Short mmCIF file of C-alpha atoms and ligand atoms in Angstrom, two decimals:
data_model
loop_
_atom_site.label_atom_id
_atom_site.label_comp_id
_atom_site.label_asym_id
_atom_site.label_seq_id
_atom_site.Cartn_x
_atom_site.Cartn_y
_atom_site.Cartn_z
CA UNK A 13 47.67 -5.05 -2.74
CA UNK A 14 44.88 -6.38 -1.30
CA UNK A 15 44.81 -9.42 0.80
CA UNK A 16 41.33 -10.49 0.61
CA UNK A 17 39.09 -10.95 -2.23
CA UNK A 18 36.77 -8.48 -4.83
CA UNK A 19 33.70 -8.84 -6.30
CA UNK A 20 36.37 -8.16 -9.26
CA UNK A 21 37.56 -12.47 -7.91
CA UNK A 22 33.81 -13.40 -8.19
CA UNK A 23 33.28 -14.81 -11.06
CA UNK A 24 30.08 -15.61 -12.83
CA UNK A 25 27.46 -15.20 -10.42
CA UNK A 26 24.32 -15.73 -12.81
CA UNK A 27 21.52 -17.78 -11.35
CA UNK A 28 23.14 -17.99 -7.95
CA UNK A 29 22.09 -16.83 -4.10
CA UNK A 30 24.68 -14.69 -3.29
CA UNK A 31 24.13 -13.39 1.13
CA UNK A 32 24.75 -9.84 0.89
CA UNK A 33 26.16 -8.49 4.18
CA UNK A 34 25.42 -4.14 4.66
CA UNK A 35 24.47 -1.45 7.40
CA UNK A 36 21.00 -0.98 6.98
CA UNK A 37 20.95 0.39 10.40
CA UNK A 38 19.27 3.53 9.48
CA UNK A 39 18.37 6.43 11.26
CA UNK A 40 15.05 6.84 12.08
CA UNK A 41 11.95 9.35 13.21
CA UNK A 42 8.35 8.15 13.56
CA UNK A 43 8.46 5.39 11.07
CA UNK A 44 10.63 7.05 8.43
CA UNK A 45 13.88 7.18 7.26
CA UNK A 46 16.06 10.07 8.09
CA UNK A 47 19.27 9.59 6.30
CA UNK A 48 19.59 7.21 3.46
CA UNK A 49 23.31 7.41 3.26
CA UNK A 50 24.14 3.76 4.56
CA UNK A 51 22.15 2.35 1.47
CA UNK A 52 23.69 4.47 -0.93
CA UNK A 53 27.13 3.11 0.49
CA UNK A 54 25.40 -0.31 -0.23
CA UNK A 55 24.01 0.40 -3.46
CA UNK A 56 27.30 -0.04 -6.18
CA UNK A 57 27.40 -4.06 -4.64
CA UNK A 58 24.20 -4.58 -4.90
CA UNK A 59 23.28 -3.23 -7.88
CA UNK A 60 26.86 -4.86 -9.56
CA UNK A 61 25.39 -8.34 -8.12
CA UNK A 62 21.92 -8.38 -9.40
CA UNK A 63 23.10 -6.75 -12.71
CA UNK A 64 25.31 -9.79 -13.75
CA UNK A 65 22.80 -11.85 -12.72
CA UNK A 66 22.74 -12.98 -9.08
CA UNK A 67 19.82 -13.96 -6.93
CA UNK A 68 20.57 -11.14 -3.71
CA UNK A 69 19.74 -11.82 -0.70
CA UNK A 70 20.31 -8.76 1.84
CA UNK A 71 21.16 -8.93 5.29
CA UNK A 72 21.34 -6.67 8.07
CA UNK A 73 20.64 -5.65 11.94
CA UNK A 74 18.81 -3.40 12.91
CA UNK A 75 19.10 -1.48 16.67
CA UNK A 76 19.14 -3.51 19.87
CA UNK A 77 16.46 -6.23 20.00
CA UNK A 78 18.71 -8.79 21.80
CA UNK A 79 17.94 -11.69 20.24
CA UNK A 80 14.12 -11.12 19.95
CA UNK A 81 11.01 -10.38 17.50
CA UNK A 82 10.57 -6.59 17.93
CA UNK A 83 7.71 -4.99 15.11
CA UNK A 84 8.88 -1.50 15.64
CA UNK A 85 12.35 -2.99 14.89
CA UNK A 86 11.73 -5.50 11.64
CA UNK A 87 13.80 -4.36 8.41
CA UNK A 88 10.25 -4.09 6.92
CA UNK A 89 10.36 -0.45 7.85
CA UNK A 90 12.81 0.02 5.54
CA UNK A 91 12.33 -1.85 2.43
CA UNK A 92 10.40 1.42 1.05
CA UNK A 93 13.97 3.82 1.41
CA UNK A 94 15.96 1.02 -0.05
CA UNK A 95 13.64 0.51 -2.91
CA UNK A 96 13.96 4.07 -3.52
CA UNK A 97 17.98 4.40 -3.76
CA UNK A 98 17.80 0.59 -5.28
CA UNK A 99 15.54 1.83 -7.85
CA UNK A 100 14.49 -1.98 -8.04
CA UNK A 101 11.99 -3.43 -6.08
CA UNK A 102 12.74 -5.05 -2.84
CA UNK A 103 11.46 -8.34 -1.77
CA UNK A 104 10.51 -8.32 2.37
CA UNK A 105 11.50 -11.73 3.77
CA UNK A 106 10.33 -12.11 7.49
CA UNK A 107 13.03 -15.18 7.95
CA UNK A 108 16.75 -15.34 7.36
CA UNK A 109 16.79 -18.94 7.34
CA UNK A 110 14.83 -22.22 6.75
CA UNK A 111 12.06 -23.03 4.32
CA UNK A 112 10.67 -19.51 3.77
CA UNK A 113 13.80 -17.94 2.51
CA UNK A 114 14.75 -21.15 0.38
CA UNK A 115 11.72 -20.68 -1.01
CA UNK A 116 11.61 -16.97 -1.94
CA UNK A 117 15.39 -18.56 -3.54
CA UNK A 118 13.13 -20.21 -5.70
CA UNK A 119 10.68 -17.79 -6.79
CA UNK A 120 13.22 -14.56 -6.81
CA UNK A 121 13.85 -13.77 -10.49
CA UNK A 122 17.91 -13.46 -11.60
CA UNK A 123 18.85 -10.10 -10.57
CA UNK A 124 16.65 -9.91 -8.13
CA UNK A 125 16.49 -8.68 -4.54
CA UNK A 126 15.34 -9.59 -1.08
CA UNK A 127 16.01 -8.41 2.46
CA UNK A 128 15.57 -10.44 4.84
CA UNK A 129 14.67 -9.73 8.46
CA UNK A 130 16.98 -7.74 11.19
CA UNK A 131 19.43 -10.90 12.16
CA UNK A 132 19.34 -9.35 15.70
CA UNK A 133 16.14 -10.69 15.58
CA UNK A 134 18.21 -13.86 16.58
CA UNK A 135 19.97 -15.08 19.56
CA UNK A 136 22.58 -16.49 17.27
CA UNK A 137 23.66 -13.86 15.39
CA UNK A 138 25.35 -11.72 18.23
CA UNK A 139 26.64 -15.02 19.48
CA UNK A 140 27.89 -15.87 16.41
CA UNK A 141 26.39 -19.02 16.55
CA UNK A 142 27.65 -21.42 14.15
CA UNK A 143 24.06 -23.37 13.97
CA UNK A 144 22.60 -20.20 13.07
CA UNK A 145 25.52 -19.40 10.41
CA UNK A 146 24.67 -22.61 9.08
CA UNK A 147 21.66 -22.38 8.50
CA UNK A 148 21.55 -19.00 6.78
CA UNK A 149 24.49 -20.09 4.41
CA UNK A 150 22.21 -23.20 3.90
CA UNK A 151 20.61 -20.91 1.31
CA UNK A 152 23.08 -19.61 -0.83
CA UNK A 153 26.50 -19.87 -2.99
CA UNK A 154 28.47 -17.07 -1.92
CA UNK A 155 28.66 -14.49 0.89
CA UNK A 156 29.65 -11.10 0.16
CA UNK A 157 30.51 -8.42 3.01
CA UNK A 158 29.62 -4.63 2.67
CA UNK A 159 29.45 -3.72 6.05
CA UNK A 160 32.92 -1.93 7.84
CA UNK A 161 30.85 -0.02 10.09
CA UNK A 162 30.03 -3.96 11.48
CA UNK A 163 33.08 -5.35 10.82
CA UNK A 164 34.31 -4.93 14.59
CA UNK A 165 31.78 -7.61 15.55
CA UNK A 166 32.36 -11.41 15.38
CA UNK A 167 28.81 -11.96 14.46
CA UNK A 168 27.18 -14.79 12.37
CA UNK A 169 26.18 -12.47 9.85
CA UNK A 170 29.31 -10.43 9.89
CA UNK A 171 31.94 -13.14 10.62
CA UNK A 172 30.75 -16.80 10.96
CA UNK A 173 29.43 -16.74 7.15
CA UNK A 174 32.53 -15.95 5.95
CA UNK A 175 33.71 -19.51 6.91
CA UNK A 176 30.94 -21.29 5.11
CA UNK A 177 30.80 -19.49 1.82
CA UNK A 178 33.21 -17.85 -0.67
CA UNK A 179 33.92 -14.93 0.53
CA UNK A 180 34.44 -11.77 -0.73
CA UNK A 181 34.85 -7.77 0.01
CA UNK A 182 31.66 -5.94 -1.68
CA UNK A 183 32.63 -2.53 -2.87
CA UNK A 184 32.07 -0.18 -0.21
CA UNK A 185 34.14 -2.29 2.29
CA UNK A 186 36.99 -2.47 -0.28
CA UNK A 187 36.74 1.57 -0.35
CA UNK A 188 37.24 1.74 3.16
CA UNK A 189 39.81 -1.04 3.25
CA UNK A 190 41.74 0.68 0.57
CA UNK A 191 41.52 4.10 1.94
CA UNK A 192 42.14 3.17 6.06
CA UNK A 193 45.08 0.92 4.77
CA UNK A 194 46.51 4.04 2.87
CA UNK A 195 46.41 5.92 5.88
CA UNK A 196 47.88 4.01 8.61
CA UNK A 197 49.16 0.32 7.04
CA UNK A 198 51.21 1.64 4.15
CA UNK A 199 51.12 5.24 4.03
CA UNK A 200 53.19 7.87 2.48
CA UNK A 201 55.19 9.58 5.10
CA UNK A 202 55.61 12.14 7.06
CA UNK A 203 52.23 10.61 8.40
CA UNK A 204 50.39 13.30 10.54
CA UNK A 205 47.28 11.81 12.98
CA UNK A 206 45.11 14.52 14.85
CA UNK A 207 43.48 12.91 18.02
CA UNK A 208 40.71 15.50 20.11
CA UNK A 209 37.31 15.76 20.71
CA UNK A 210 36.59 14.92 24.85
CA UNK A 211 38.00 12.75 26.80
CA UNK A 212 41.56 11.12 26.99
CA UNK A 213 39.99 7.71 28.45
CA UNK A 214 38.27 7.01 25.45
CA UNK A 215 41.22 7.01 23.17
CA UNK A 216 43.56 5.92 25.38
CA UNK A 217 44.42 2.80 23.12
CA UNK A 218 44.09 4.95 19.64
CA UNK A 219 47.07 7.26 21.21
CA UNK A 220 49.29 4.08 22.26
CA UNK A 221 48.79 2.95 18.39
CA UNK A 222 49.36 6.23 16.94
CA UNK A 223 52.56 7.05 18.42
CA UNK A 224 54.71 4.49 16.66
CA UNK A 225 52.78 4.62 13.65
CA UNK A 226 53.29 8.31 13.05
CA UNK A 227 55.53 11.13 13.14
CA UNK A 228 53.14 13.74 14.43
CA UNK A 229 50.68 13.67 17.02
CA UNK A 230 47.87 16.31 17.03
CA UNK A 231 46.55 16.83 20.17
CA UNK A 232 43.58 18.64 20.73
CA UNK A 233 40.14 18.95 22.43
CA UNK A 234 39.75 18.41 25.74
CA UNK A 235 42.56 15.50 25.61
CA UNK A 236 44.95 18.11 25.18
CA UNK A 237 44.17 19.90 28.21
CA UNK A 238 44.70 16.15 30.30
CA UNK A 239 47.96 15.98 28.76
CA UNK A 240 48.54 19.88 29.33
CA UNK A 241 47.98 19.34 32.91
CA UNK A 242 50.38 16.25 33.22
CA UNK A 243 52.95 18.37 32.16
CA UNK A 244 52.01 21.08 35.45
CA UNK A 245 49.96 23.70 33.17
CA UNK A 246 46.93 25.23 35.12
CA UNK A 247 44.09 24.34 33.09
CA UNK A 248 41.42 26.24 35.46
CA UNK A 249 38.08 25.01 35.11
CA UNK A 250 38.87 22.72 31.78
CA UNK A 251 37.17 19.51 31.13
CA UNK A 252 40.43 17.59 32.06
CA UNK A 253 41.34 13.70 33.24
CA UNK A 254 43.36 15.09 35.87
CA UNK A 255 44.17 11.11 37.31
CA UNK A 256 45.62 10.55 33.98
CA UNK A 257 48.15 12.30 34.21
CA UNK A 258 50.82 9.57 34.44
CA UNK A 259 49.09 8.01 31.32
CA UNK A 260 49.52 10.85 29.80
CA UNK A 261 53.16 10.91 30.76
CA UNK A 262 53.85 7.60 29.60
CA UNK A 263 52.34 8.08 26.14
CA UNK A 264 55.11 11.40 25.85
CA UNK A 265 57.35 9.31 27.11
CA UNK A 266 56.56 6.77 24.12
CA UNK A 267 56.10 8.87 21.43
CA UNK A 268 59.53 10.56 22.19
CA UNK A 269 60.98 6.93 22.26
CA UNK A 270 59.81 6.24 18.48
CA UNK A 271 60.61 9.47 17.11
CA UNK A 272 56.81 11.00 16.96
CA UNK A 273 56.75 14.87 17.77
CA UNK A 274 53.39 15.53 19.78
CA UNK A 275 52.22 18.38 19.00
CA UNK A 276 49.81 20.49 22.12
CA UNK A 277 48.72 23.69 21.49
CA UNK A 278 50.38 26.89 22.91
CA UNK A 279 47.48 29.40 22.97
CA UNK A 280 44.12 28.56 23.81
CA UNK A 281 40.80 30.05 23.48
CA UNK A 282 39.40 30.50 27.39
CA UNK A 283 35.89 31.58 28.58
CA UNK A 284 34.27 31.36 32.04
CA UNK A 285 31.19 30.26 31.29
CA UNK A 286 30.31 27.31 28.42
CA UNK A 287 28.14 29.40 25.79
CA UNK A 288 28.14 31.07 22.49
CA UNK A 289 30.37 33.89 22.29
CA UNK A 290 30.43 34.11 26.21
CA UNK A 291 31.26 37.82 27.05
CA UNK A 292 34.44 36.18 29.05
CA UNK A 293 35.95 35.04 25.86
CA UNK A 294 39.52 35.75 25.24
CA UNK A 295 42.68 33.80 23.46
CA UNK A 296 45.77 33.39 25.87
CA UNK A 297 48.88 31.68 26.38
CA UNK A 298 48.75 28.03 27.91
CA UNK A 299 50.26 29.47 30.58
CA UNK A 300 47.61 32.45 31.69
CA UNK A 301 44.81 30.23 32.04
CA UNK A 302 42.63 31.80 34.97
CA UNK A 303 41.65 29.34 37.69
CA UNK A 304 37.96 30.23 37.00
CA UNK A 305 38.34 29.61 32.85
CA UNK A 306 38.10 26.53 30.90
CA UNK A 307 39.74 25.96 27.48
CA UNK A 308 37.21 25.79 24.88
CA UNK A 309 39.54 25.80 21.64
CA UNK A 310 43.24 25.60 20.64
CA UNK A 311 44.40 28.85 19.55
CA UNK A 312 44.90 31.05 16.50
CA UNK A 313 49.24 30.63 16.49
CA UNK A 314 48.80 27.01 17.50
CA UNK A 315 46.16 26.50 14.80
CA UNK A 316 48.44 27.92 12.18
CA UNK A 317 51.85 26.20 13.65
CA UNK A 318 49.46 23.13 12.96
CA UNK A 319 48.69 24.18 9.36
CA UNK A 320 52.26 24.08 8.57
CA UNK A 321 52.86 20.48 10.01
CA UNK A 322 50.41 19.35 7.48
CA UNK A 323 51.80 21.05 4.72
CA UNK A 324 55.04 19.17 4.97
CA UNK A 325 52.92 15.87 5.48
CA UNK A 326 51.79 13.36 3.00
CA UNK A 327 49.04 11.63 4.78
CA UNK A 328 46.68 12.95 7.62
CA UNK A 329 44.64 10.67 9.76
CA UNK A 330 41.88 12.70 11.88
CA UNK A 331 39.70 11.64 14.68
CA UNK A 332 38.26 14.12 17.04
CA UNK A 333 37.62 17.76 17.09
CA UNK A 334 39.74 20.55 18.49
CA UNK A 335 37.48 22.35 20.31
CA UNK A 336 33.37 22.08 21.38
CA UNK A 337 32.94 22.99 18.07
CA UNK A 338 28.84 22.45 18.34
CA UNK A 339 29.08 26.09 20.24
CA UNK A 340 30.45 29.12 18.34
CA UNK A 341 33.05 30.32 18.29
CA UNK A 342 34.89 27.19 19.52
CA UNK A 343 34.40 25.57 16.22
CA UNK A 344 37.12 28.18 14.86
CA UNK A 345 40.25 25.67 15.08
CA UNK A 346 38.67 22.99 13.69
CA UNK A 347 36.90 24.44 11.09
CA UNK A 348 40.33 26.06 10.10
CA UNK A 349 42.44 22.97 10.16
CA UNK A 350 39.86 21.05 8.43
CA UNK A 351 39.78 23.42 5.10
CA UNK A 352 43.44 23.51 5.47
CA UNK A 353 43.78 19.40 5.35
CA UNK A 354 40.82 19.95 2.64
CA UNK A 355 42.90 22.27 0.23
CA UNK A 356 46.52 20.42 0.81
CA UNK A 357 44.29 16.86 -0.64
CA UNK A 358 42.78 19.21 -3.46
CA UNK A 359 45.98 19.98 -4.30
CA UNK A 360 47.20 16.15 -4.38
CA UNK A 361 49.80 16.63 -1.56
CA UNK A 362 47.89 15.30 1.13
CA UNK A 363 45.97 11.75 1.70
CA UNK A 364 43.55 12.81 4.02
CA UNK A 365 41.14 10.21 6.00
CA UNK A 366 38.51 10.85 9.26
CA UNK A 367 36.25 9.27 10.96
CA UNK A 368 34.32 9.48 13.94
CA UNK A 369 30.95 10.83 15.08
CA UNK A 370 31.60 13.98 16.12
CA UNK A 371 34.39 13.98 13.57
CA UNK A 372 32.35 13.61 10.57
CA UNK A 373 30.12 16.10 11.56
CA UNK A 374 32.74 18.56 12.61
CA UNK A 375 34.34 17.88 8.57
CA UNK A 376 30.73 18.68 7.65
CA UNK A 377 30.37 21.87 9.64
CA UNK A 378 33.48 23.27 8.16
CA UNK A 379 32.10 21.87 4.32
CA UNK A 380 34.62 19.98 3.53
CA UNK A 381 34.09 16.73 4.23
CA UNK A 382 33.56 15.60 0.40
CA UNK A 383 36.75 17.48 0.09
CA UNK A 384 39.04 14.55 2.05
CA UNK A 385 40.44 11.27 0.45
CA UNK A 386 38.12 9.53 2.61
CA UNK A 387 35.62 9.74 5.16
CA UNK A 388 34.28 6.56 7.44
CA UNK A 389 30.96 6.79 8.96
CA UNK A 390 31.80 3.72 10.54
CA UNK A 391 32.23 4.78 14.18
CA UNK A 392 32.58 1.95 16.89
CA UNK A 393 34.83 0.02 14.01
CA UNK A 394 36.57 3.22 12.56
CA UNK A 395 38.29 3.57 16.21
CA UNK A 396 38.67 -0.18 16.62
CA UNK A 397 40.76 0.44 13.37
CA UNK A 398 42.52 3.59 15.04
CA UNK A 399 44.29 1.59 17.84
CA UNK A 400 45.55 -0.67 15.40
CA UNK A 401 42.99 -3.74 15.64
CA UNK A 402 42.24 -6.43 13.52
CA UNK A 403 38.70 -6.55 13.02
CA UNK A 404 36.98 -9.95 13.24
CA UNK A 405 34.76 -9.08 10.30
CA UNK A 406 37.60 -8.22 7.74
CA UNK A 407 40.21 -10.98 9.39
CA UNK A 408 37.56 -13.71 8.33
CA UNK A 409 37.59 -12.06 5.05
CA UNK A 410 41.11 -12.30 4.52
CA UNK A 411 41.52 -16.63 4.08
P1 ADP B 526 34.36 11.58 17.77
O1 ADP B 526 32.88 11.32 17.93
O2 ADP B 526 34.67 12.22 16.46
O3 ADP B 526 35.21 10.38 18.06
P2 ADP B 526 34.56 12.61 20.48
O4 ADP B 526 33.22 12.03 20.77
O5 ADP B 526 35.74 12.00 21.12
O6 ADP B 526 34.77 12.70 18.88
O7 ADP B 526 34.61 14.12 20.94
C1 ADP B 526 33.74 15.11 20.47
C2 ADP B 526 33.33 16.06 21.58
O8 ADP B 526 34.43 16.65 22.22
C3 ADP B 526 32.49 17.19 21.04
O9 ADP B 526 31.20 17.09 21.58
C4 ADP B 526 33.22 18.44 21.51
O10 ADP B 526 32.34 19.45 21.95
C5 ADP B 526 34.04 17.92 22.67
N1 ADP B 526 35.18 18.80 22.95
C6 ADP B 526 36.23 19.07 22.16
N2 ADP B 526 37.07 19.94 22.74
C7 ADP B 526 36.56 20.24 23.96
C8 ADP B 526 36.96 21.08 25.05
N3 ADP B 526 38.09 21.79 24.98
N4 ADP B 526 36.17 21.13 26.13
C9 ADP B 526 35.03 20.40 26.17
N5 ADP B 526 34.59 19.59 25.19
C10 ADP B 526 35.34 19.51 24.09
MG1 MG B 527 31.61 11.20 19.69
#
């Protein structure tokens, strides 16, 4: 099903270097880790690697230092967090090329690990310098890639490899290969995609996608109240792309073309000022929005109308919230719609998959977010993926 390779196409890997590629980019607060979740994504490909045998060699970026030595950005800082979710000990490397790490290849045990230094410590890497490819794969047998969340960059570390070296998909990048492919390359239909959270603009390209991909389009958030005002609805005070309207009009236009029903809320939950449970608050028809109110939420009927356009679907694709969830009660829709995706997977008629910042959290809010087919952490590339992109990272994987 899969067009690129496994580490299940491997092969014996005893005795040799194998580059691993993850997302070691870590959240951090005064020198510590904050969230060790992107290493436990890594951890099943590494650990299957060193296990039968290979000599790993980890590689990584790490924030923004443009192509220079930064201490208070060197992967050092988190060798101690890795070693703890490894449970193995974690060779630091300061180098990701040349004589230093060939010789840590020589010393480094079978089965054991290093990580070498953030590659963005290098000009190269966000060039995707071949030199600097070169010299990296100079080192090693086989490149395996682990990182999605980087996969929408044509770097050396996250593309240029993969043209040196055998290369294959480590686990966590199958997952999410497997999972996004599910949703949107070969899914079981009626396909349902919710699109919200702010700003039409920013998904303008994810909406052109989704409309001849799928046969309902969700639209909340504050994109629904752009698209509500295209069509001549008052939306008061709403955050609203009011000079998109003839975007908007042409993705309608498009989606009624290729047979996807959009689907924008009817009721709406309005306040006057933006705050928890503002004394203003009140549901009302699209069509009664006050000059002075903003829409803060899709409404209780349009929430449930929604509800029962997922219960005749077979696969959900979600990016965005409904409403500014972050401020009660305007989390209500979402939270609602997100248990109701939740139970229809629990009960095997639904493939459910999210991503997105704001998304993920949103799915976490409501406590459900273990409860979906699949979640993707991987931001910038999860939406690269959404309007229907090939990413650099996985193309090179797939010759
Ligand atoms: P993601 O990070 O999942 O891609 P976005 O960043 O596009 O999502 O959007 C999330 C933001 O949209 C949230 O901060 C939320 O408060 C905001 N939002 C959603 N609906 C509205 C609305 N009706 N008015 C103002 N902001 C909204
Ligand atoms: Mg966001």
């Amino acid at each position: 099903m899969t067009a690129f390779k496994t580490l299940d196409d491997i092969g014996n890997v005893r005795g040799k270097v194998v580059l691993v590629r993850v997302d070691l980019n870590l959240p951090m607060q005064d020198g510590a880790v904050t969230d060790d979740t992107r290493v436990r994504a890594a951890k099943p490909t590494i650990l299957e690697l060193a296990d039968a045998g290979a000599k790993v060699l980890l590689l990584a970026h790490f924030g923004r230092p443009k192509g220079e030595r930064v201490s208070t950005q060197s992967l050092s800082m988190v060798v101690g967090a890795a070693e703890q979710v490894l449970g193995r000990e974690v060779m630091f490397v300061s180098e990701i090329a040349g004589p230093v790490v060939a010789q840590v290849v020589g010393i480094l045990p079978e089965g054991g690990i290093a990580l070498l230094e953030n590659t963005r410590f290098w000009k190269g890497e966000e060039k995707n310098d071949p030199d600097l490819a070169k010299a990296i794969a100079a080192n090693a047998d086989i490149y395996v890639n682990d990182a999605f969340s980087a996969a929408h960059r044509a770097h050396a570390t996250t593309e240029g490899l993969a043209h040196l070296l055998p290369s294959f998909a480590g686990r966590s990048m199958q997952a999410e290969l497997e999972a996004l492919g599910k949703a949107l390359d070969h899914p079981e239909h009626p396909v349902a995609a919710v699109v919200g959270g702010a700003k039409v603009s920013s998904k303008l390209d994810v909406l052109r996608h989704l409309v001849g991909k799928v046969d309902h389009l969700i639209i909340g958030g504050g994109m629904a109240n752009t698209f509500l005002a295209a069509r001549g609805v008052a939306v008061g005070k709403s955050l609203c792309e009011h000079d998109l309207a003839s975007t908007a009009e042409d993705i309608l236009t498009a989606a009624d073309a290729a047979g996807c029903t959009v689907h924008l809320p009817y009721d709406v939950v309005v306040a006057k000022e933006f705050a928890a449970n503002p004394p203003s608050l009140r549901t009302c028809n699209v069509h009664e929005v006050a000059a002075d109110e903003m829409i803060l939420d899709i409404g209780a009927a349009a929430t449930e109308a929604l509800a029962d356009v997922l219960k005749v679907c077979r696969t959900l694709v979600w990016n965005g919230p409904l409403g500014a969830f972050e401020t009660p009660p305007f989390d209500t829709a979402t939270v609602a719609l997100a248990r109701t995706a939740a139970a229809l997977t629990k009960e095997g008629s639904l493939v459910s998959v999210a991503g997105g910042g704001d998304t993920v959290a949103a799915l976490s809010h409501a406590g459900v977010a273990q409860d979906f087919t699949y979640v993707s952490t991987a931001g910038g590339a999860f939406l690269e993926w959404m309007e229907g992109r090939e990413l650099p990272g996985v193309a090179a994987l797939r010759h």
